[in-house]
XYZ file of C-alpha atoms in Angstrom:
589
model
C -24.680 50.353 -7.724
C -22.823 51.613 -4.681
C -20.527 53.827 -6.786
C -23.460 55.351 -8.553
C -25.168 56.566 -5.364
C -21.892 57.832 -4.035
C -21.300 59.841 -7.248
C -24.777 61.531 -6.796
C -24.228 62.075 -3.231
C -20.982 63.746 -3.976
C -22.602 66.008 -6.362
C -25.387 67.005 -3.907
C -22.685 67.509 -1.187
C -20.400 69.661 -3.089
C -22.562 71.473 -5.605
C -26.194 71.636 -4.293
C -24.974 71.706 -0.753
C -22.958 74.944 -1.376
C -26.276 76.728 -1.391
C -26.623 76.366 2.218
C -23.691 78.703 2.779
C -24.940 81.232 0.369
C -28.014 83.561 0.094
C -30.579 81.381 -1.541
C -33.615 83.169 -3.389
C -36.965 82.679 -1.598
C -38.758 79.377 -2.574
C -35.455 77.576 -3.372
C -35.349 74.156 -1.767
C -32.006 73.299 -0.079
C -30.711 69.710 0.390
C -31.177 68.538 3.876
C -29.271 65.215 3.745
C -27.184 62.856 2.055
C -28.483 59.360 0.842
C -25.520 56.945 1.332
C -25.308 53.049 0.817
C -23.877 50.683 3.419
C -20.417 49.362 2.917
C -21.283 45.664 3.208
C -23.513 44.093 0.571
C -25.431 40.864 0.708
C -25.163 40.812 4.284
C -27.432 39.905 7.144
C -28.766 43.169 8.708
C -28.253 43.890 12.356
C -31.543 43.337 14.038
C -32.892 40.668 11.769
C -34.557 37.611 13.296
C -33.981 35.343 10.186
C -31.045 34.506 7.840
C -32.251 36.821 5.033
C -29.325 38.673 3.549
C -29.862 42.439 2.114
C -28.265 43.301 -1.211
C -27.746 47.141 -0.217
C -29.134 49.172 2.454
C -29.665 53.008 2.225
C -29.315 55.382 5.088
C -29.265 59.184 5.502
C -26.445 61.403 6.772
C -25.882 64.998 7.524
C -24.919 67.441 4.750
C -21.607 68.199 6.358
C -20.374 64.567 6.427
C -18.347 62.932 3.756
C -20.021 61.303 0.745
C -18.683 57.794 1.704
C -20.139 54.233 2.374
C -21.659 53.933 5.657
C -19.355 51.657 7.734
C -20.299 48.060 8.641
C -23.404 46.063 8.103
C -26.903 47.401 7.396
C -28.814 48.343 10.475
C -32.539 47.684 10.488
C -33.115 50.507 12.901
C -31.469 53.165 10.637
C -32.220 52.075 7.056
C -35.048 54.105 5.201
C -34.791 52.077 1.806
C -33.506 48.688 0.722
C -32.210 47.548 -2.745
C -32.606 44.128 -4.024
C -30.487 43.484 -7.042
C -30.497 40.736 -9.578
C -28.178 39.651 -12.268
C -29.155 39.540 -15.898
C -31.865 36.768 -16.215
C -31.593 33.907 -18.710
C -33.605 34.161 -21.970
C -36.097 31.575 -20.627
C -36.529 33.507 -17.495
C -36.898 36.805 -19.403
C -39.647 35.092 -21.531
C -41.456 33.768 -18.592
C -43.916 36.153 -16.999
C -45.572 36.260 -13.573
C -49.276 35.800 -13.497
C -49.649 38.961 -11.303
C -48.756 42.486 -12.168
C -47.974 45.161 -9.713
C -49.561 48.512 -10.404
C -47.217 51.108 -11.978
C -47.295 54.828 -11.210
C -48.000 55.885 -14.807
C -51.448 54.231 -14.815
C -50.496 51.060 -16.878
C -50.020 47.530 -15.516
C -46.718 45.850 -16.384
C -46.054 42.018 -16.771
C -43.158 41.254 -14.587
C -40.572 38.541 -15.448
C -39.803 35.976 -12.834
C -36.394 37.713 -11.737
C -38.294 40.858 -10.903
C -41.123 39.227 -9.077
C -38.482 37.332 -7.000
C -36.743 40.715 -6.302
C -40.029 42.095 -5.098
C -40.469 39.129 -2.721
C -37.125 39.492 -1.109
C -37.741 43.269 -0.895
C -40.885 42.659 1.006
C -39.119 40.355 3.536
C -36.523 42.847 4.072
C -39.212 45.577 4.544
C -40.802 43.395 7.565
C -37.612 43.381 9.499
C -37.279 47.152 9.070
C -40.852 47.794 10.383
C -40.136 45.439 13.395
C -36.826 47.528 14.357
C -37.887 51.115 13.736
C -40.539 52.585 16.197
C -40.728 55.580 13.866
C -41.520 53.863 10.570
C -44.416 54.949 8.908
C -44.039 53.583 5.282
C -40.879 52.260 3.534
C -39.041 52.782 0.379
C -37.438 50.046 -1.921
C -35.610 49.494 -4.988
C -35.536 46.522 -7.338
C -32.660 46.509 -9.791
C -32.655 43.551 -12.380
C -30.063 43.917 -15.055
C -30.359 47.511 -16.059
C -34.019 47.889 -15.225
C -34.539 49.830 -11.855
C -37.995 50.380 -10.253
C -38.690 52.462 -7.129
C -41.417 50.951 -4.617
C -43.336 52.383 -1.819
C -44.822 50.139 0.751
C -47.632 51.341 3.071
C -50.230 49.695 5.391
C -52.725 49.559 2.384
C -50.307 47.853 -0.054
C -47.252 48.328 -2.266
C -46.862 50.411 -5.407
C -44.094 50.172 -7.895
C -42.825 52.716 -10.672
C -42.450 51.994 -14.179
C -38.994 50.487 -14.973
C -36.114 53.082 -15.315
C -33.554 51.834 -17.781
C -30.203 52.630 -16.355
C -28.434 52.001 -19.793
C -30.236 55.036 -21.081
C -29.571 58.822 -20.212
C -33.371 58.880 -19.610
C -33.349 56.127 -17.074
C -30.472 57.215 -15.219
C -31.992 60.980 -15.003
C -35.090 59.507 -13.390
C -33.189 57.490 -10.982
C -30.971 60.643 -10.090
C -34.092 62.671 -9.675
C -35.432 60.359 -6.964
C -32.074 60.454 -5.192
C -31.969 64.120 -5.220
C -35.632 64.236 -4.112
C -34.870 62.193 -1.090
C -32.117 64.422 -0.093
C -34.259 67.561 -0.352
C -37.751 66.243 0.819
C -39.178 66.568 4.409
C -38.339 63.983 6.860
C -41.842 62.579 6.947
C -41.615 61.855 3.029
C -38.843 59.263 3.870
C -41.353 57.275 5.927
C -40.157 58.490 9.397
C -42.489 59.791 11.880
C -41.548 63.020 13.478
C -43.979 62.491 16.423
C -41.658 59.708 17.673
C -38.119 60.855 18.458
C -35.143 59.096 19.804
C -33.379 60.745 22.694
C -29.741 59.916 22.429
C -28.653 61.532 25.663
C -31.441 59.685 27.731
C -31.417 56.374 25.826
C -35.246 56.464 25.373
C -37.846 57.277 23.017
C -40.491 60.096 23.317
C -43.702 59.929 21.597
C -46.699 62.465 21.226
C -50.231 61.233 21.821
C -53.106 63.523 20.832
C -56.098 64.184 23.293
C -58.610 64.908 20.192
C -60.558 61.713 21.065
C -61.397 63.138 24.654
C -62.296 66.312 23.041
C -64.722 64.715 20.593
C -66.013 62.732 23.516
C -67.192 65.993 25.145
C -64.908 65.635 28.039
C -62.963 68.861 27.513
C -63.135 70.901 24.127
C -59.867 72.680 24.760
C -58.037 69.185 24.512
C -58.763 69.039 20.754
C -55.401 70.624 19.846
C -53.524 69.281 22.860
C -51.053 66.525 23.097
C -49.096 64.641 25.724
C -45.488 63.584 25.430
C -44.727 60.199 26.759
C -41.323 58.300 27.172
C -40.483 54.782 26.970
C -37.429 52.396 26.683
C -39.273 49.237 26.185
C -41.308 47.684 23.287
C -44.256 45.355 24.297
C -45.378 44.639 20.566
C -43.262 45.445 17.435
C -44.712 46.055 13.980
C -44.060 42.592 12.722
C -46.112 42.491 9.524
C -45.561 44.040 6.056
C -49.092 45.410 5.523
C -52.306 46.418 7.505
C -52.059 47.520 11.103
C -48.372 47.757 11.906
C -49.496 47.697 15.663
C -46.743 48.782 18.233
C -47.267 48.901 22.059
C -45.015 50.680 24.494
C -45.152 50.931 28.222
C -44.570 54.610 28.890
C -44.605 57.323 31.172
C -45.631 61.144 30.998
C -42.532 61.972 33.147
C -39.334 62.883 31.368
C -36.502 60.904 32.648
C -33.437 63.024 34.092
C -30.920 60.362 33.037
C -30.287 57.046 31.432
C -32.606 54.917 33.893
C -35.343 52.418 33.452
C -38.538 54.220 33.135
C -41.566 53.029 35.326
C -44.473 53.023 33.144
C -47.870 54.382 33.918
C -49.858 53.849 30.652
C -49.516 51.647 27.514
C -49.123 53.619 24.554
C -50.589 51.951 21.187
C -49.640 52.968 17.734
C -51.623 51.439 14.887
C -52.749 51.912 11.331
C -56.394 51.087 11.587
C -58.544 50.210 8.573
C -61.352 52.673 8.591
C -64.305 53.069 6.244
C -65.099 56.614 5.301
C -68.652 57.904 5.369
C -69.569 59.206 2.065
C -72.885 60.519 0.496
C -75.202 57.484 -0.413
C -73.153 55.120 1.604
C -74.964 53.230 4.337
C -72.990 53.536 7.699
C -71.369 50.055 8.399
C -70.513 50.723 12.038
C -66.754 50.540 11.553
C -65.690 53.890 13.458
C -62.144 52.705 14.694
C -60.945 51.670 18.102
C -60.601 55.020 19.665
C -64.340 55.764 19.252
C -65.289 52.291 20.597
C -63.240 52.934 23.572
C -64.798 56.245 24.324
C -68.068 54.137 24.378
C -66.611 51.749 26.675
C -65.340 54.653 28.931
C -68.857 55.951 29.311
C -70.048 52.360 30.170
C -67.337 51.913 32.696
C -68.855 54.964 34.470
C -72.036 53.032 34.952
C -70.379 49.737 35.587
C -67.075 50.455 37.522
C -66.811 46.791 38.675
C -65.502 46.130 35.015
C -62.578 48.688 35.171
C -60.081 45.788 35.788
C -61.403 44.122 32.788
C -61.292 46.632 29.966
C -59.062 49.473 28.861
C -59.577 53.081 29.965
C -58.765 55.574 27.370
C -56.260 58.307 29.069
C -55.428 60.128 25.575
C -55.630 59.410 21.991
C -56.567 60.525 18.524
C -55.289 60.539 15.025
C -51.551 61.201 14.449
C -51.181 64.540 12.760
C -48.346 65.980 10.722
C -47.147 69.413 9.448
C -47.312 69.544 5.736
C -46.111 72.751 4.500
C -47.543 74.679 7.314
C -50.894 72.774 7.494
C -51.841 70.070 9.892
C -53.187 66.959 8.234
C -54.219 63.548 9.604
C -51.608 60.777 8.598
C -53.147 58.406 6.408
C -52.386 56.318 3.243
C -54.207 58.775 1.182
C -52.003 61.812 2.754
C -48.955 59.711 1.896
C -49.830 58.633 -1.697
C -52.181 61.238 -2.759
C -53.943 60.371 -6.080
C -51.783 57.106 -6.179
C -54.251 55.634 -3.448
C -56.392 54.821 -6.252
C -54.086 52.198 -7.464
C -54.098 50.290 -4.088
C -55.826 46.945 -4.255
C -59.580 47.337 -3.234
C -61.019 45.681 -0.267
C -64.411 43.936 -0.587
C -66.958 44.744 -3.452
C -67.791 48.195 -2.806
C -64.769 50.001 -1.091
C -62.759 50.820 -4.031
C -63.266 54.694 -3.223
C -64.151 54.595 0.336
C -61.301 52.701 2.335
C -57.884 53.572 3.673
C -55.655 53.150 6.512
C -55.537 55.856 9.156
C -52.632 56.369 11.684
C -54.009 56.535 15.251
C -52.215 56.495 18.672
C -53.634 56.308 22.127
C -52.607 55.889 25.747
C -54.519 53.410 28.004
C -54.718 51.963 31.480
C -54.096 49.714 33.106
C -51.116 47.878 31.773
C -51.453 43.987 31.629
C -49.253 41.044 31.141
C -49.335 38.489 28.355
C -51.193 35.138 28.559
C -47.799 33.346 28.196
C -46.991 34.319 31.790
C -50.030 32.691 33.401
C -48.538 30.622 36.230
C -51.387 28.020 36.355
C -54.598 26.710 34.806
C -56.909 27.886 37.578
C -55.912 31.483 37.200
C -56.106 31.098 33.307
C -59.792 30.100 33.747
C -60.385 32.997 36.130
C -58.857 35.659 33.675
C -60.779 34.041 30.691
C -64.096 34.299 32.773
C -63.361 37.979 33.298
C -62.488 38.438 29.430
C -65.909 36.658 28.605
C -67.829 38.909 30.847
C -66.182 42.050 29.426
C -66.973 40.839 25.990
C -70.654 40.388 27.062
C -70.871 43.855 28.534
C -69.483 45.690 25.595
C -71.816 43.864 23.413
C -75.031 44.247 25.579
C -74.207 47.984 26.637
C -72.021 49.394 23.789
C -73.210 47.572 20.763
C -69.572 46.428 20.047
C -68.721 43.108 18.662
C -64.977 42.375 19.303
C -64.241 40.026 16.300
C -60.703 39.260 17.330
C -60.343 37.130 20.354
C -56.652 35.817 20.381
C -53.776 35.266 22.775
C -52.633 38.829 22.210
C -55.840 40.565 22.982
C -56.553 39.093 26.475
C -54.122 40.296 29.156
C -53.992 39.961 33.001
C -52.954 41.855 36.207
C -52.934 41.182 39.661
C -54.323 43.549 42.284
C -52.738 44.552 45.631
C -54.535 41.476 47.142
C -52.914 39.148 44.668
C -56.296 38.471 42.844
C -55.960 38.041 39.132
C -58.071 39.899 36.762
C -58.464 39.274 32.989
C -58.576 42.281 30.435
C -60.280 42.280 27.047
C -58.381 44.727 24.947
C -57.564 45.592 21.195
C -61.009 46.811 19.553
C -59.106 47.544 16.259
C -61.058 44.841 14.334
C -64.354 45.632 16.301
C -67.585 46.563 14.535
C -70.859 48.089 15.646
C -73.186 45.084 16.471
C -76.250 46.815 14.957
C -74.534 47.499 11.642
C -73.004 43.910 11.587
C -76.240 42.286 11.708
C -76.903 43.629 8.174
C -73.252 43.182 6.844
C -73.250 40.133 4.688
C -69.914 40.819 3.076
C -67.394 37.833 3.758
C -64.610 40.054 5.406
C -61.567 37.935 6.635
C -61.339 39.325 10.141
C -59.366 38.105 13.244
C -56.247 36.304 14.116
C -55.686 33.027 12.100
C -55.385 30.140 14.709
C -58.534 31.427 16.562
C -61.019 32.338 13.742
C -64.504 30.601 13.708
C -65.277 28.358 10.805
C -67.755 30.700 9.479
C -65.018 33.430 9.442
C -62.427 31.118 7.820
C -64.968 29.984 5.020
C -65.883 33.675 4.529
C -69.515 32.556 4.640
C -71.953 35.223 3.620
C -73.631 35.538 6.959
C -73.242 38.335 9.645
C -70.699 38.004 12.468
C -72.207 37.627 15.805
C -70.969 36.996 19.385
C -71.095 33.223 18.719
C -68.110 33.544 16.380
C -66.304 35.114 19.185
C -67.222 32.631 21.612
C -66.011 29.868 19.254
C -62.808 31.696 19.165
C -62.640 31.610 23.043
C -62.978 27.929 22.799
C -60.031 27.722 20.321
C -58.022 29.991 22.444
C -58.390 27.589 25.318
C -57.505 24.661 23.154
C -54.388 26.616 21.709
C -53.131 27.725 25.214
C -53.280 23.940 26.466
C -51.338 22.927 23.285
C -48.546 25.464 23.853
C -48.378 24.317 27.656
C -47.994 27.912 28.650
C -49.084 27.131 32.322
C -46.693 24.230 33.055
C -43.159 25.144 32.694
C -41.575 21.806 32.307
C -43.774 20.901 29.006
C -41.795 21.014 25.975
C -42.808 23.695 23.257
C -42.071 21.028 20.637
C -45.261 19.507 21.349
C -46.994 22.330 19.657
C -45.625 20.989 16.390
C -46.577 17.279 17.106
C -50.367 18.356 17.536
C -52.952 18.847 14.813
C -53.470 22.313 16.263
C -50.264 23.247 14.500
C -52.215 23.376 11.179
C -54.337 26.344 12.628
C -51.341 28.522 12.145
C -50.117 27.361 8.786
C -52.693 26.602 6.289
C -56.274 27.895 6.136
C -57.775 25.092 4.377
C -56.161 22.453 6.849
C -57.369 24.689 9.527
C -60.934 24.464 8.420
C -60.847 20.770 7.935
C -59.277 20.271 11.334
C -61.568 22.575 13.245
C -64.766 20.936 11.576
C -63.650 17.585 12.153
C -62.447 18.401 15.748
C -65.827 20.086 16.909
C -68.125 18.255 14.946
C -69.376 16.402 18.085
C -68.497 16.166 21.691
C -66.917 12.947 21.193
C -64.682 14.214 18.509
C -63.856 17.297 20.534
C -62.814 14.951 23.453
C -60.718 12.853 21.126
C -58.735 15.925 19.981
C -58.320 17.240 23.373
C -56.928 13.851 24.670
C -54.544 13.856 21.726
C -53.404 17.432 22.712
C -52.979 16.972 26.206
C -51.531 13.603 26.098
C -48.396 14.293 27.833
C -45.191 12.144 27.860
C -43.861 13.497 31.008
C -44.960 12.858 34.477
C -47.531 15.294 36.002
C -48.855 15.462 39.678
C -52.400 14.689 40.436
C -53.184 18.321 40.927
C -52.001 18.986 37.535
C -54.066 16.379 35.980
C -57.093 17.829 37.639
C -56.301 21.153 36.199
C -56.089 19.682 32.698
C -59.320 17.747 33.256
C -61.062 20.918 34.507
C -59.776 22.794 31.113
C -60.874 20.023 28.918
C -64.454 20.018 30.571
C -64.692 23.677 30.166
C -63.881 23.511 26.417
C -66.258 20.895 26.007
C -68.985 22.912 27.760
C -68.224 25.689 25.493
C -68.414 23.738 22.359
C -71.811 22.233 23.452
C -73.261 25.712 24.322
C -72.058 27.049 20.930
C -73.286 24.082 18.647
C -75.595 21.833 20.403
C -77.820 24.643 21.976
C -81.060 24.944 19.850
C -82.088 27.823 21.872
C -79.226 29.963 21.369
C -79.981 33.381 20.227
C -77.232 34.265 17.709
C -77.556 37.983 18.704
C -76.384 37.221 22.181
C -73.301 35.362 23.560
C -73.474 31.623 24.383
C -74.744 30.510 27.666
C -72.489 31.170 30.599
C -70.348 28.125 31.103
C -67.844 29.794 33.003
C -69.246 30.565 36.240
C -69.491 26.895 37.503
C -65.739 26.441 36.646
C -64.916 29.708 38.410
C -66.514 28.274 41.581
C -64.934 24.972 41.333
C -61.498 26.621 41.306
C -61.926 27.286 44.953
C -61.927 23.782 45.859
C -58.546 23.035 44.034
C -55.552 23.158 46.111
């Protein structure tokens, strides 16, 4: 298969490429690049965090380079397409069909033999690694080759689509595949899945990224900002896109000051790049209140003007808006619809009534302040203080902005220290949030949040509205989780996580439901769970024992406020159990 790609590349280089040196008629598209395979096959890609081995990686090269194999092993930060090849299946395998079928571009569903299904699974694993390594990756191309049957695959935030099979043993099949390779050589850079608004600066050893200010204009701050964008620079990645589908969230600590040399960049904002699931408003559709994170941050900014004491506990939007691309001279928003066109109709629907009204939108923002991850918390007292701040911020955005967060997790609460050394917790990431008024009437069981911290109602996808009580339940599970991981005592062994029943929360949904229902059924059962989790084999000081005792008591108080409070209004957060413990911290040495 490598030889076939080189043959096509040589033809493009020495025949179609000659038009670049001649007077070409107006409207004729010239090749822009060569598509070349890597030298090594069945090799572990550079930048891979597991032992998966890639069959063939495809990269691009300039037209004036030789049509030859790319030297060395495939690099995850360079590939734009991956190929998974399978040998001819046995007769038994060929006659065994999978239960599921991938949608095909010709409008028909094809049953896939087990070899092809396995090829797609491996293709998906490789693609996840590429997303994690490429900061400018929007979507991904893939090829499966099983015997002589070749399929092209495009993977977006909303799902994967596969072409019909191209039979390489026939002239028609080879012609179709050659046409794909020629199209890749001639198409616009964005059509290879790259993001032209994120660029690598080789001479400065850093990235530059454009962030729109359209959100500030729509908020009425300054209308001339609608077409304005700010360029930021970063050389570090806080969060990489580590999943195959959905949000592909990336976070970069960035500065608006262009570096003059290869030096470390001192960040001033946190740039967040994400593909958000949005529900478009259409005639006859009730407004569900899911407007997207940028719109919610605009609400929060307005609230912070009235409540400045919360500025250390919530993000402030500096710039933000949809990522826009130039498509043949027309500026369009970057969405799964703009990528796939009519093929978006073949993506799996979400929910019962969203077939024609949902898609993923590419958004980017710059925010302040920049926080630190919970794994860096030095002590339990500071953990309780910052969780108190996050819970207070959660209540404020619900009461004042009608925003229900719906994704309380260890990645969505950060902390920072002020100039006096005081710690402040921050509630971030409103990408899964919903308008609370609309959420009261939303009985669709949408699976929303981060697996280890979801409420039981959320996990069971019960036909009841999500409320702040679900989020408070998530706060409780987060406290248990952090204690399990022992993030606040350095000499605790991480292996204890695997020894704990809480390990089920991140591995199996049904076991997570059973574990949580059993663990929080009563105060006694929760106490038993906590004692099991915090039962340490190492020697701790009396001070540390008091800290753990305080953490257990706080968790139990939260449980009682959520499950044993007959006067609890589900439209409001659970009663304040944090303040007494915040006061008690002052007595801890």
